[in-house]
């Protein structure tokens, strides 16, 4: 992961691509809150399992609604993408609190592997578009707090 996400241009390109990925997902006839949540769980079936899946499903359902609402308001809200950015960040932060230690280690390793292999592996590409590896999450937080102020995400 040798990309400088502190660079504003790289950060903007990444989150715009994430938003476009979600827009493309919404074009699918399968797109729904429930499908989205289960799709995200299905991207890492060996990591998201049993005891915390219901909590993760609820988390991803909420993310779906937040991002969809942000997209629907985007034009009316003077091209404000903050609600979507906030959802990406806070979902990722909450996700890391839900996972147990082993899941978190496996999750971190999977994200790093996926980021490094996203150009050659379709599964890795999907994981890297729907989840934020630690360096990317940290840069998202940095950029949002730099633009909108400290503690805006809380």
mmCIF file of C-alpha atoms in Angstrom:
data_model
loop_
_atom_site.group_PDB
_atom_site.id
_atom_site.type_symbol
_atom_site.label_atom_id
_atom_site.label_comp_id
_atom_site.label_asym_id
_atom_site.label_seq_id
_atom_site.Cartn_x
_atom_site.Cartn_y
_atom_site.Cartn_z
ATOM 1 C CA UNK A 1 0.000 0.000 0.000
ATOM 2 C CA UNK A 2 2.428 2.592 -1.247
ATOM 3 C CA UNK A 3 -0.097 5.268 -2.181
ATOM 4 C CA UNK A 4 -0.095 8.600 -0.355
ATOM 5 C CA UNK A 5 -3.704 9.069 0.716
ATOM 6 C CA UNK A 6 -2.688 12.248 2.541
ATOM 7 C CA UNK A 7 -2.496 13.714 -0.970
ATOM 8 C CA UNK A 8 -5.842 15.445 -1.506
ATOM 9 C CA UNK A 9 -6.034 14.505 -5.207
ATOM 10 C CA UNK A 10 -5.598 10.782 -4.468
ATOM 11 C CA UNK A 11 -8.086 10.971 -1.594
ATOM 12 C CA UNK A 12 -10.711 12.690 -3.784
ATOM 13 C CA UNK A 13 -10.210 10.213 -6.605
ATOM 14 C CA UNK A 14 -10.644 7.293 -4.209
ATOM 15 C CA UNK A 15 -13.814 8.460 -2.512
ATOM 16 C CA UNK A 16 -15.388 9.588 -5.806
ATOM 17 C CA UNK A 17 -14.727 6.109 -7.179
ATOM 18 C CA UNK A 18 -16.365 4.600 -4.062
ATOM 19 C CA UNK A 19 -19.441 6.757 -4.590
ATOM 20 C CA UNK A 20 -19.536 5.809 -8.281
ATOM 21 C CA UNK A 21 -19.235 2.143 -7.326
ATOM 22 C CA UNK A 22 -22.269 2.521 -5.072
ATOM 23 C CA UNK A 23 -24.198 4.339 -7.814
ATOM 24 C CA UNK A 24 -23.400 1.499 -10.192
ATOM 25 C CA UNK A 25 -24.570 -0.992 -7.546
ATOM 26 C CA UNK A 26 -27.896 0.869 -7.303
ATOM 27 C CA UNK A 27 -28.454 0.298 -11.030
ATOM 28 C CA UNK A 28 -28.679 -3.437 -10.406
ATOM 29 C CA UNK A 29 -32.184 -4.924 -10.121
ATOM 30 C CA UNK A 30 -30.920 -6.741 -7.011
ATOM 31 C CA UNK A 31 -29.950 -3.509 -5.250
ATOM 32 C CA UNK A 32 -31.608 -3.224 -1.872
ATOM 33 C CA UNK A 33 -30.688 -2.553 1.699
ATOM 34 C CA UNK A 34 -30.823 -6.264 2.531
ATOM 35 C CA UNK A 35 -28.892 -7.385 -0.547
ATOM 36 C CA UNK A 36 -26.176 -4.772 0.062
ATOM 37 C CA UNK A 37 -25.696 -5.889 3.665
ATOM 38 C CA UNK A 38 -25.500 -9.559 2.717
ATOM 39 C CA UNK A 39 -23.245 -8.805 -0.265
ATOM 40 C CA UNK A 40 -20.736 -7.079 2.013
ATOM 41 C CA UNK A 41 -20.863 -9.981 4.485
ATOM 42 C CA UNK A 42 -20.346 -12.357 1.560
ATOM 43 C CA UNK A 43 -17.168 -10.583 0.456
ATOM 44 C CA UNK A 44 -15.420 -11.932 3.553
ATOM 45 C CA UNK A 45 -17.311 -15.069 4.607
ATOM 46 C CA UNK A 46 -14.334 -16.521 6.479
ATOM 47 C CA UNK A 47 -14.016 -13.371 8.581
ATOM 48 C CA UNK A 48 -17.616 -12.252 9.138
ATOM 49 C CA UNK A 49 -19.277 -15.199 10.811
ATOM 50 C CA UNK A 50 -21.641 -16.408 13.525
ATOM 51 C CA UNK A 51 -21.699 -14.376 16.701
ATOM 52 C CA UNK A 52 -21.551 -10.864 15.232
ATOM 53 C CA UNK A 53 -23.174 -11.255 11.818
ATOM 54 C CA UNK A 54 -26.543 -9.798 12.954
ATOM 55 C CA UNK A 55 -24.783 -6.665 14.212
ATOM 56 C CA UNK A 56 -22.777 -6.400 10.983
ATOM 57 C CA UNK A 57 -25.920 -6.820 8.872
ATOM 58 C CA UNK A 58 -27.532 -3.937 10.795
ATOM 59 C CA UNK A 59 -24.405 -1.821 10.322
ATOM 60 C CA UNK A 60 -24.311 -2.411 6.558
ATOM 61 C CA UNK A 61 -28.072 -1.813 6.228
ATOM 62 C CA UNK A 62 -27.619 1.571 7.873
ATOM 63 C CA UNK A 63 -24.660 2.347 5.607
ATOM 64 C CA UNK A 64 -26.782 1.575 2.542
ATOM 65 C CA UNK A 65 -29.513 3.982 3.659
ATOM 66 C CA UNK A 66 -27.031 6.739 4.547
ATOM 67 C CA UNK A 67 -25.161 6.585 1.251
ATOM 68 C CA UNK A 68 -28.353 6.306 -0.781
ATOM 69 C CA UNK A 69 -29.843 9.304 1.035
ATOM 70 C CA UNK A 70 -26.616 11.237 0.465
ATOM 71 C CA UNK A 71 -26.799 10.513 -3.257
ATOM 72 C CA UNK A 72 -30.456 11.524 -3.430
ATOM 73 C CA UNK A 73 -29.716 14.850 -1.696
ATOM 74 C CA UNK A 74 -26.412 15.511 -3.472
ATOM 75 C CA UNK A 75 -27.759 17.766 -6.234
ATOM 76 C CA UNK A 76 -30.196 19.542 -3.939
ATOM 77 C CA UNK A 77 -27.549 20.052 -1.274
ATOM 78 C CA UNK A 78 -25.067 21.989 -3.413
ATOM 79 C CA UNK A 79 -23.007 18.885 -4.272
ATOM 80 C CA UNK A 80 -22.377 18.089 -0.606
ATOM 81 C CA UNK A 81 -20.704 14.684 -0.369
ATOM 82 C CA UNK A 82 -19.984 14.918 3.362
ATOM 83 C CA UNK A 83 -22.891 12.632 4.410
ATOM 84 C CA UNK A 84 -21.508 9.852 2.205
ATOM 85 C CA UNK A 85 -17.943 10.357 3.419
ATOM 86 C CA UNK A 86 -19.155 10.323 7.008
ATOM 87 C CA UNK A 87 -21.007 7.071 6.385
ATOM 88 C CA UNK A 88 -17.957 5.382 4.804
ATOM 89 C CA UNK A 89 -15.774 6.404 7.734
ATOM 90 C CA UNK A 90 -18.167 5.760 10.598
ATOM 91 C CA UNK A 91 -19.271 2.401 9.200
ATOM 92 C CA UNK A 92 -15.648 1.312 8.995
ATOM 93 C CA UNK A 93 -14.918 2.555 12.516
ATOM 94 C CA UNK A 94 -17.994 0.797 13.915
ATOM 95 C CA UNK A 95 -17.148 -2.385 12.022
ATOM 96 C CA UNK A 96 -13.736 -2.548 13.689
ATOM 97 C CA UNK A 97 -15.399 -2.259 17.103
ATOM 98 C CA UNK A 98 -17.754 -5.157 16.360
ATOM 99 C CA UNK A 99 -15.064 -7.613 15.254
ATOM 100 C CA UNK A 100 -13.276 -9.737 17.832
ATOM 101 C CA UNK A 101 -9.445 -9.740 17.940
ATOM 102 C CA UNK A 102 -8.977 -12.664 15.557
ATOM 103 C CA UNK A 103 -11.513 -11.285 13.095
ATOM 104 C CA UNK A 104 -9.837 -7.881 13.208
ATOM 105 C CA UNK A 105 -6.409 -9.386 12.472
ATOM 106 C CA UNK A 106 -7.819 -11.450 9.604
ATOM 107 C CA UNK A 107 -9.809 -8.461 8.331
ATOM 108 C CA UNK A 108 -6.764 -6.201 8.335
ATOM 109 C CA UNK A 109 -4.687 -8.790 6.478
ATOM 110 C CA UNK A 110 -7.479 -9.377 3.915
ATOM 111 C CA UNK A 111 -7.831 -5.648 3.257
ATOM 112 C CA UNK A 112 -4.109 -5.198 2.719
ATOM 113 C CA UNK A 113 -3.943 -8.227 0.423
ATOM 114 C CA UNK A 114 -7.023 -7.046 -1.480
ATOM 115 C CA UNK A 115 -5.650 -3.570 -1.975
ATOM 116 C CA UNK A 116 -2.364 -4.963 -3.313
ATOM 117 C CA UNK A 117 -4.137 -7.417 -5.664
ATOM 118 C CA UNK A 118 -7.153 -5.398 -6.796
ATOM 119 C CA UNK A 119 -5.877 -5.095 -10.373
ATOM 120 C CA UNK A 120 -5.450 -8.845 -10.844
ATOM 121 C CA UNK A 121 -8.213 -10.364 -8.694
ATOM 122 C CA UNK A 122 -11.911 -9.483 -9.025
ATOM 123 C CA UNK A 123 -12.664 -10.471 -5.419
ATOM 124 C CA UNK A 124 -9.836 -8.287 -4.164
ATOM 125 C CA UNK A 125 -11.122 -5.404 -6.272
ATOM 126 C CA UNK A 126 -14.604 -5.699 -4.731
ATOM 127 C CA UNK A 127 -13.217 -5.825 -1.201
ATOM 128 C CA UNK A 128 -11.009 -2.795 -1.830
ATOM 129 C CA UNK A 129 -14.016 -0.796 -3.152
ATOM 130 C CA UNK A 130 -16.431 -1.644 -0.343
ATOM 131 C CA UNK A 131 -14.088 -1.532 2.670
ATOM 132 C CA UNK A 132 -11.345 0.853 3.840
ATOM 133 C CA UNK A 133 -7.903 -0.494 4.714
ATOM 134 C CA UNK A 134 -6.367 1.176 7.799
ATOM 135 C CA UNK A 135 -4.110 3.639 5.942
ATOM 136 C CA UNK A 136 -7.030 4.705 3.753
ATOM 137 C CA UNK A 137 -9.369 5.032 6.731
ATOM 138 C CA UNK A 138 -6.812 7.172 8.564
ATOM 139 C CA UNK A 139 -6.392 9.441 5.556
ATOM 140 C CA UNK A 140 -10.169 9.749 5.128
ATOM 141 C CA UNK A 141 -10.435 10.842 8.758
ATOM 142 C CA UNK A 142 -7.508 13.234 8.319
ATOM 143 C CA UNK A 143 -8.915 14.830 5.163
ATOM 144 C CA UNK A 144 -12.473 15.158 6.497
ATOM 145 C CA UNK A 145 -11.315 16.675 9.782
ATOM 146 C CA UNK A 146 -8.973 19.000 7.901
ATOM 147 C CA UNK A 147 -11.830 20.216 5.688
ATOM 148 C CA UNK A 148 -14.728 20.196 8.148
ATOM 149 C CA UNK A 149 -13.090 20.430 11.584
ATOM 150 C CA UNK A 150 -12.060 18.068 14.340
ATOM 151 C CA UNK A 151 -14.666 15.737 15.829
ATOM 152 C CA UNK A 152 -17.109 16.358 12.947
ATOM 153 C CA UNK A 153 -17.370 12.572 12.543
ATOM 154 C CA UNK A 154 -18.469 11.924 16.123
#
